[in-house]
Short mmCIF file of C-alpha atoms and ligand atoms in Angstrom, two decimals:
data_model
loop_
_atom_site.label_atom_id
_atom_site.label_comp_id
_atom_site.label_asym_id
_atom_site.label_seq_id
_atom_site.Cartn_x
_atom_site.Cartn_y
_atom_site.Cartn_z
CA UNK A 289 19.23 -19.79 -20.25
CA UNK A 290 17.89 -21.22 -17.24
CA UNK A 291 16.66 -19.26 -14.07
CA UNK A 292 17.60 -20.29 -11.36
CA UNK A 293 18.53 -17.53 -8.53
CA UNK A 294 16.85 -14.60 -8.33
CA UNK A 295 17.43 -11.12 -6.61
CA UNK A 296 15.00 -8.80 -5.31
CA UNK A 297 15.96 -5.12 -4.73
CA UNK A 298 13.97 -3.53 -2.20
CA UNK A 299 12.05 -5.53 0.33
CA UNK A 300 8.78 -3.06 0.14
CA UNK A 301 5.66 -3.59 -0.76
CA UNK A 302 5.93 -5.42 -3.78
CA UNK A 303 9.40 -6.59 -3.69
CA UNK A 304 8.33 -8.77 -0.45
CA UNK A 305 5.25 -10.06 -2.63
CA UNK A 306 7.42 -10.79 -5.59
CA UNK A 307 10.10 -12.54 -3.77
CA UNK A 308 7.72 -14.69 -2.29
CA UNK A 309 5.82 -15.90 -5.05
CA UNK A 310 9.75 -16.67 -6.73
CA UNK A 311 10.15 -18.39 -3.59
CA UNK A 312 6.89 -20.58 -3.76
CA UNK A 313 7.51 -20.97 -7.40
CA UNK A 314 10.75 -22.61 -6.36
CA UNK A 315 13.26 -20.26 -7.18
CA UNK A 316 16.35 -19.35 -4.41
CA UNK A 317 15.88 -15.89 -3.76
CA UNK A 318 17.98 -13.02 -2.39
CA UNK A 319 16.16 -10.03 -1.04
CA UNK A 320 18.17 -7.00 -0.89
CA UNK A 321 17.25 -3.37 1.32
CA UNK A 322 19.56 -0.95 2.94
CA UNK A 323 16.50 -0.57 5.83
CA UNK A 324 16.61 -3.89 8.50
CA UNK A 325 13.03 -2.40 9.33
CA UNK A 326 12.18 -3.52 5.87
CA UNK A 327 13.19 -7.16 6.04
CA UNK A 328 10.81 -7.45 9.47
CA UNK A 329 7.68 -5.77 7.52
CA UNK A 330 8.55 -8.12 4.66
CA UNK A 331 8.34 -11.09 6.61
CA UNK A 332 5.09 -10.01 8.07
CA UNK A 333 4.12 -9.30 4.45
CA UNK A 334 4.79 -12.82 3.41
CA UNK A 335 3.75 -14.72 6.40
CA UNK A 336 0.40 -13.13 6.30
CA UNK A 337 0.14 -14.08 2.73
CA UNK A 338 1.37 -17.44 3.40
CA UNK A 339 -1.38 -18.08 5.80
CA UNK A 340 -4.53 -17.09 3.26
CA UNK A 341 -3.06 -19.15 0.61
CA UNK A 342 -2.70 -22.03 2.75
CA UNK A 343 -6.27 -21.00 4.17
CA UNK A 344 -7.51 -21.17 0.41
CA UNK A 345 -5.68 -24.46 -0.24
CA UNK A 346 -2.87 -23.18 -2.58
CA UNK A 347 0.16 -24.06 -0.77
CA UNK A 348 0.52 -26.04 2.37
CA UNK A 349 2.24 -26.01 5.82
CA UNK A 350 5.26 -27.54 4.80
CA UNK A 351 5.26 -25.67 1.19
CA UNK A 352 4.90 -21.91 3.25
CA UNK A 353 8.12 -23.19 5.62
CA UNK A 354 10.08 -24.69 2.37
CA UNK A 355 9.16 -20.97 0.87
CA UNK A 356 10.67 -18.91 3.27
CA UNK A 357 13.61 -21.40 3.85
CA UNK A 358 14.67 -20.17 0.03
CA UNK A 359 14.48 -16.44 1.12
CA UNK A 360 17.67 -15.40 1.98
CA UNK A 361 17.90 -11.33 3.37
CA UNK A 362 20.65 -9.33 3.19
CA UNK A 363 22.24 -5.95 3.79
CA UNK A 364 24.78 -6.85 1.15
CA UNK A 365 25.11 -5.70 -2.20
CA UNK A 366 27.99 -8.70 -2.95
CA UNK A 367 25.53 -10.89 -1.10
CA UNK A 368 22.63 -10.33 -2.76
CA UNK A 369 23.48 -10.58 -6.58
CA UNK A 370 25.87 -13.53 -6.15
CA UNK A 371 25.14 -16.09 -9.03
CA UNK A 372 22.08 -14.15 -10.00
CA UNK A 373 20.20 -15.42 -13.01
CA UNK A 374 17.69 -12.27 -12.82
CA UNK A 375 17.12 -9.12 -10.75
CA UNK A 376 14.08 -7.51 -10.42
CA UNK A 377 14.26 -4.02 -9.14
CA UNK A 378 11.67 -2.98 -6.41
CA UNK A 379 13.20 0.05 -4.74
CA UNK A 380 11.46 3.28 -4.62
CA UNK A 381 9.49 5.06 -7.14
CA UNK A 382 12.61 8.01 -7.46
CA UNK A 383 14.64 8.15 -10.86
CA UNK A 384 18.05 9.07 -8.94
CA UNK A 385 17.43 6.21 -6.58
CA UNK A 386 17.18 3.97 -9.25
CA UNK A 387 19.89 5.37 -11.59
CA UNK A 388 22.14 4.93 -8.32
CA UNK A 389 20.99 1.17 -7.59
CA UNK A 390 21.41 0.74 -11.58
CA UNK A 391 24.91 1.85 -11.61
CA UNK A 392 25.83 -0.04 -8.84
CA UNK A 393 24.25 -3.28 -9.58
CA UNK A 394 25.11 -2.93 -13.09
CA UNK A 395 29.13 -2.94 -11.97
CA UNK A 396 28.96 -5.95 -9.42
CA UNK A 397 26.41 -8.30 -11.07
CA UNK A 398 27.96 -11.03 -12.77
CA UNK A 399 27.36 -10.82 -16.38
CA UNK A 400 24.69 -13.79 -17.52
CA UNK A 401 22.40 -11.46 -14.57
CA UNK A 402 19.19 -10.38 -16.55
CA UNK A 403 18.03 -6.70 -15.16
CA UNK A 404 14.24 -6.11 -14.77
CA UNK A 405 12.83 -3.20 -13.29
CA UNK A 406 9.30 -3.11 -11.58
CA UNK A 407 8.89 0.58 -12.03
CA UNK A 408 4.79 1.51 -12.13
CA UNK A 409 5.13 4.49 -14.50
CA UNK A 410 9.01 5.33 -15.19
CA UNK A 411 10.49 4.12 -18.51
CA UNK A 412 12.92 1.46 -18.79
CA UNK A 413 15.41 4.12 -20.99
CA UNK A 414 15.54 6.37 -18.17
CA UNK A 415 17.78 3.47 -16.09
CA UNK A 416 18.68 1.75 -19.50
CA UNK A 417 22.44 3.41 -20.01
CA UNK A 418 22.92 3.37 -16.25
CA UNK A 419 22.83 -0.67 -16.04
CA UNK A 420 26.04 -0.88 -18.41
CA UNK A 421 23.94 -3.91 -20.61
CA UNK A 422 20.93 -1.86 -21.61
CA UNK A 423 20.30 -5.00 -24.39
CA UNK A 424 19.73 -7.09 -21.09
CA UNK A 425 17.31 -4.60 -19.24
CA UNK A 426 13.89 -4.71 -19.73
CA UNK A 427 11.16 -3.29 -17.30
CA UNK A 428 9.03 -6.50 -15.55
CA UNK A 429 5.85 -4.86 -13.79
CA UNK A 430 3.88 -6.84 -11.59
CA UNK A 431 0.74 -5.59 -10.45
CA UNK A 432 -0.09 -7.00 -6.76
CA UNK A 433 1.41 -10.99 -7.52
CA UNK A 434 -1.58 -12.82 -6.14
CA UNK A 435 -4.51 -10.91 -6.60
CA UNK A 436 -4.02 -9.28 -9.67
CA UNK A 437 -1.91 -11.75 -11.80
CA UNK A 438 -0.62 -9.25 -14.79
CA UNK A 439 3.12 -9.10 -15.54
CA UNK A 440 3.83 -6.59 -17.98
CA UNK A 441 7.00 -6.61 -20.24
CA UNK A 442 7.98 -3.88 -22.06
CA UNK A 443 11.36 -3.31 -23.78
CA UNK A 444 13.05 -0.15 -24.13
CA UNK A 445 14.38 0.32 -27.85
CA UNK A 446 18.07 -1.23 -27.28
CA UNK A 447 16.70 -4.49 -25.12
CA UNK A 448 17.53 -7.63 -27.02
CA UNK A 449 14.15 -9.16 -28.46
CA UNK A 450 15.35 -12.87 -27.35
CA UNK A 451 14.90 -11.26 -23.84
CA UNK A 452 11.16 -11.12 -24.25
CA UNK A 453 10.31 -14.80 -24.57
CA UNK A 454 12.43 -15.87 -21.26
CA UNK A 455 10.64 -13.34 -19.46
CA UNK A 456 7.23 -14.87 -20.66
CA UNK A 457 8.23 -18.08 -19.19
CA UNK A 458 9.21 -16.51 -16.24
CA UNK A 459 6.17 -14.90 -15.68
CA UNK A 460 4.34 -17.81 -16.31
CA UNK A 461 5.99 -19.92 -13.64
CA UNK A 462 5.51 -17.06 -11.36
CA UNK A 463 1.67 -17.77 -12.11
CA UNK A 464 1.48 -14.36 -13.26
CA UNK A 465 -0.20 -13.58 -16.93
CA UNK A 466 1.97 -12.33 -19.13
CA UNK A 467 1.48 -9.35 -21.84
CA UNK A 468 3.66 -7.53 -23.78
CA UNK A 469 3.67 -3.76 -23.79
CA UNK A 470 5.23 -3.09 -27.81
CA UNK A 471 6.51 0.03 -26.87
CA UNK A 472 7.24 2.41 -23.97
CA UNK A 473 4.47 3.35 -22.53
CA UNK A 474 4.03 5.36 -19.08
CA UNK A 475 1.91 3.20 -16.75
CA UNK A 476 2.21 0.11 -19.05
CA UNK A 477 -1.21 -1.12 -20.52
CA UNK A 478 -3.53 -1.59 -17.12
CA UNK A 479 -2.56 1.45 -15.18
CA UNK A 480 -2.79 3.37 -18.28
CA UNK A 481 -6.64 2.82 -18.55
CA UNK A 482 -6.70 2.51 -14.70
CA UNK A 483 -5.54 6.00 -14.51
CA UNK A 484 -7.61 7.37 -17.23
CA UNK A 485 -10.13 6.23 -14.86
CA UNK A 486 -9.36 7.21 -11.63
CA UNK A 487 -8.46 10.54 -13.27
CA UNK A 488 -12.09 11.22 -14.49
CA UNK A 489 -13.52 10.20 -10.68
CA UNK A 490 -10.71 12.84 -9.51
CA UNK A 491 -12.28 15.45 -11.72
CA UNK A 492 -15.55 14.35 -11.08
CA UNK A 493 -14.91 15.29 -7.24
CA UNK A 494 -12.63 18.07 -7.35
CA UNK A 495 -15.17 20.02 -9.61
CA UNK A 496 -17.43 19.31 -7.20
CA UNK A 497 -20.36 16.96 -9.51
CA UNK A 498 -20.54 14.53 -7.33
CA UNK A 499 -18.78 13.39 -3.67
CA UNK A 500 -16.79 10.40 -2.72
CA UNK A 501 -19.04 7.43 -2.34
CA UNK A 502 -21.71 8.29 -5.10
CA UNK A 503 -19.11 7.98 -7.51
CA UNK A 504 -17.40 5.25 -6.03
CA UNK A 505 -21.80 3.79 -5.60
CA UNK A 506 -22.17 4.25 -9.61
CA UNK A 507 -19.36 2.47 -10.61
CA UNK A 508 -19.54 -0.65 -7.84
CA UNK A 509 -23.79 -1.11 -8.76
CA UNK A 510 -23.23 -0.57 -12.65
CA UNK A 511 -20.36 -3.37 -12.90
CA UNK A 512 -21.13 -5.32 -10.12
CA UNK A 513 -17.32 -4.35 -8.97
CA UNK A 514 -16.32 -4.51 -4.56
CA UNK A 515 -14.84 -1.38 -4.90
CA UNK A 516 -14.93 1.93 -6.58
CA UNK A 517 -12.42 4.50 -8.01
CA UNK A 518 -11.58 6.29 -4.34
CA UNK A 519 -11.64 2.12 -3.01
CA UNK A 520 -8.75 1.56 -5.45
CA UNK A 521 -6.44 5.02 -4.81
CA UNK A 522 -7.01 3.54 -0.61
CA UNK A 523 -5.62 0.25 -1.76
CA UNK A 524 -3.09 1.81 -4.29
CA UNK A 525 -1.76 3.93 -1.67
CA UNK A 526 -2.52 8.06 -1.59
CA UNK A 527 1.30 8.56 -1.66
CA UNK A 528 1.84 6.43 -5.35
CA UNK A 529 -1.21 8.18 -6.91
CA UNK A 530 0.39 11.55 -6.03
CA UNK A 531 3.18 10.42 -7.32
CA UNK A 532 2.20 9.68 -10.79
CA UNK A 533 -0.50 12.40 -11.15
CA UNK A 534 1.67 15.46 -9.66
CA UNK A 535 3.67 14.51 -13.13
CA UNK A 536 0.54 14.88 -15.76
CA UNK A 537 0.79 18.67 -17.16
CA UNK A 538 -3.40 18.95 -17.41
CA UNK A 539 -5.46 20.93 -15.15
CA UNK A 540 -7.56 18.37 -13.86
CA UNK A 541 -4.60 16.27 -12.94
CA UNK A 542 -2.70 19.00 -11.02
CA UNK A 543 -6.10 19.85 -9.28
CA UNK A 544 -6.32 16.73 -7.97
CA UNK A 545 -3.00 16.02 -6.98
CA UNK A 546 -2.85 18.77 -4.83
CA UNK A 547 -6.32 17.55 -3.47
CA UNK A 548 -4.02 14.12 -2.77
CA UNK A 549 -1.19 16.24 -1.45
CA UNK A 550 -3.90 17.54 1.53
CA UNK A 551 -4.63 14.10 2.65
CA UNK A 552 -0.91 12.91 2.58
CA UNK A 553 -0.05 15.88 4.51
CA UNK A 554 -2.62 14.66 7.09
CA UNK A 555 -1.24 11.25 7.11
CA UNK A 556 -3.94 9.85 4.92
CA UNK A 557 -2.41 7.18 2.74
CA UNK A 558 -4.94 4.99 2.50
CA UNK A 559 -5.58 1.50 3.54
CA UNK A 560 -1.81 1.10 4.75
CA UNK A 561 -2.27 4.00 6.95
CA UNK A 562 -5.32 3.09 8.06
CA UNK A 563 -7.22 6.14 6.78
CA UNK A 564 -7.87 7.30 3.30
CA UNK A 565 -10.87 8.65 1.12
CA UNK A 566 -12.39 5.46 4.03
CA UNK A 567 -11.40 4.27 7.22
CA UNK A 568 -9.74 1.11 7.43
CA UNK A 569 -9.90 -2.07 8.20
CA UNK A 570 -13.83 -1.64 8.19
CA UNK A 571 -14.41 0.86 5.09
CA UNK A 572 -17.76 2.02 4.43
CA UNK A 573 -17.52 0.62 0.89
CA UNK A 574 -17.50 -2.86 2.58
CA UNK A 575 -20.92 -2.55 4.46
CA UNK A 576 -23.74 -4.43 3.55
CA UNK A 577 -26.22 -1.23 3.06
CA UNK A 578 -23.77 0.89 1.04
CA UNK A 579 -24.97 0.19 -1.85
CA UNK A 580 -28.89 0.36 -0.64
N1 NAD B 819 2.76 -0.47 -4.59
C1 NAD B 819 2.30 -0.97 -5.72
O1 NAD B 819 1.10 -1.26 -5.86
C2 NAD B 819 3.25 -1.24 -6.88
C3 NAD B 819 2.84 -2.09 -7.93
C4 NAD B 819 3.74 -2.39 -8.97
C5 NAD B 819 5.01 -1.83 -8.96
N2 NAD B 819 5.37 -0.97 -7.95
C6 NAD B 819 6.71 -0.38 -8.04
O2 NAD B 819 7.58 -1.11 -7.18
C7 NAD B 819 8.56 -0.21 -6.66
C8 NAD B 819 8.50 -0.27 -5.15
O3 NAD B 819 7.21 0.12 -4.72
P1 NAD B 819 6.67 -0.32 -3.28
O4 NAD B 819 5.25 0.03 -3.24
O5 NAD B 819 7.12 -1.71 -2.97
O6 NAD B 819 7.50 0.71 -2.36
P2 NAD B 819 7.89 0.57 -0.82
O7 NAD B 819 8.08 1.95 -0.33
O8 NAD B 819 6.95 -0.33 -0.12
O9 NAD B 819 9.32 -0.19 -0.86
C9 NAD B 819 10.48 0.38 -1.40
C10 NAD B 819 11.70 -0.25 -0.72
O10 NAD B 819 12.88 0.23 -1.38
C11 NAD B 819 13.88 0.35 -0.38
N3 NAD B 819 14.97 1.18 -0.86
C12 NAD B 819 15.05 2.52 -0.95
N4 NAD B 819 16.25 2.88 -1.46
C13 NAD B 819 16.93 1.74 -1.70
C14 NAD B 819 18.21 1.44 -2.23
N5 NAD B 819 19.05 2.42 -2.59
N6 NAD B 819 18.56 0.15 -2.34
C15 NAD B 819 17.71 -0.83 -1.97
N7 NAD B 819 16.49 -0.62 -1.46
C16 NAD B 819 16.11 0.66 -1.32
C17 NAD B 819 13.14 0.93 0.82
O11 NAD B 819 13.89 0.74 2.02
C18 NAD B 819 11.84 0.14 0.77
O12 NAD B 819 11.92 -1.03 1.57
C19 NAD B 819 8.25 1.17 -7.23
O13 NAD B 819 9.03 1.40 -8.37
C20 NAD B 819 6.78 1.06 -7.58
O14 NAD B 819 6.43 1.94 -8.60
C21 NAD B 819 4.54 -0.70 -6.90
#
């Protein structure tokens, strides 16, 4: 099977970023949200993207304008998954939401339509039965699309295993690395280490060992890394780490989601609020004696 169209659902954060690299990669894309605000924030999203990779030399002018000339937006379910060849499903991080988006999609898509979901730490089973062809589900994770290049596929027990290679070449023309999680696994392969770690800088802080930025200091000198654990929730987003670590049953984990919980309350969400664990856009992290 060839790909040819693809459908986006849920013009956020990383369905704008997704759509657009399908779009550079040459794909016609359909981006579907049932917030208009969305669709302006996306294309803010894109052409801000647009302009560092033509900056860096990856695409040019006229390849940025031919891009968004093969994003189409749209209100419309109908619309949207018209001739479809894939849909990758970027909507919110809420299993009834995406049950509800799965149901409907799953009656209206035609039927060669291959159903992906981008979910960061949900299972594809739990949306599986609610597609109506769980054999052609299969969750598709990207991680941020041009900085961090990992796609992660990982079947749920009833996808069909001739699924898996297509969505390796898929990946690949979306210049994205693909790897193949075996078996369901919350938070895929990176995010699972990534939250082991973050989880141990939680503790770290929230039993009081050591504060903010001399944990985030040991791991940036020791591995010669930009950014430290508390730098990576910021750019994650406070909201998303909540998220995940208001669901782990351990002590530590609860602690420090509710110490999350205190800064989302204030508005704190991180780098897309502004204001995190740092203060954006100049975070301390970032200056040049931080690490003196
Ligand atoms: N943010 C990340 O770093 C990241 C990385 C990989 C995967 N993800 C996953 O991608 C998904 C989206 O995350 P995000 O950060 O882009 O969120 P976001 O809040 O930026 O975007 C979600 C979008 O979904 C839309 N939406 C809500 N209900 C909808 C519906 N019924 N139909 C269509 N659209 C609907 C919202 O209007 C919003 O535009 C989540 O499952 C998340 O776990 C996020």
């Amino acid at each position: 099977m060839e790909i040819q169209k693809v459908c986006i659902l849920g013009a956020g954060n990383l369905g704008s970023r997704v759509a657009l690299q399908s779009a550079i990669s040459g794909y016609q894309v359909t981006v579907y949200d049932i917030d208009p605000n969305a669709f302006e924030n996306a294309k803010k999203t894109m052409s801000k993207i647009l302009y560092q990779l033509e900056k860096e030399g990856i695409v040019t002018k006229e390849d940025s304008t031919d891009s968004m000339n093969r994003i189409h937006f749209t209100l419309d379910v109908q619309e949207a998954v018209n001739e479809a060849d894939i849909i990758n499903e970027s909507v919110l991080e809420d299993v009834e939401i995406k049950q509800k988006v799965w149901t409907q999609f799953g009656e209206i898509a035609p039927e060669k339509t291959i159903f992906t979901t981008n979910t960061s730490y949900l299972l594809p089973s739990m949306f599986a039965s609610f597609t109506g062809r769980p054999e052609k589900f299969c969750a598709l994770h990207f991680h941020d699309v041009f900085y961090s290049r990992v796609v992660d596929i990982m079947p749920h027990l009833g996808t069909d295993p001739t699924l898996i290679p297509l969505l390796e070449e898929f990946g690949k023309s979306l210049n994205q690395v693909p790897v193949l999680v075996k078996k369901e696994n919350h938070g895929y392969i990176f995010n699972s280490m990534l939250m082991a770690f973050v989880g141990a800088a939680g503790k770290l802080l929230t039993n009081d060992v050591a504060n903010i930025s001399d944990i985030d200091k040991s791991w940036m000198v020791n591995f010669h890394m930009p950014m430290g654990p508390f730098g990576i929730l910021d750019s994650v987003g406070l909201d998303t780490a909540w998220h995940v670590t208001r669901n782990m049953p351990d002590k530590s984990s609860q602690a420090f989601a509710a110490l999350l919980k205190t800064y989302i309350d204030a508005g704190k969400l991180g780098e897309k609020s502004g204001e995190g664990f740092y203060s954006y856009p100049k975070p301390s992290y970032r200056d040049a004696d931080f690490l003196r």
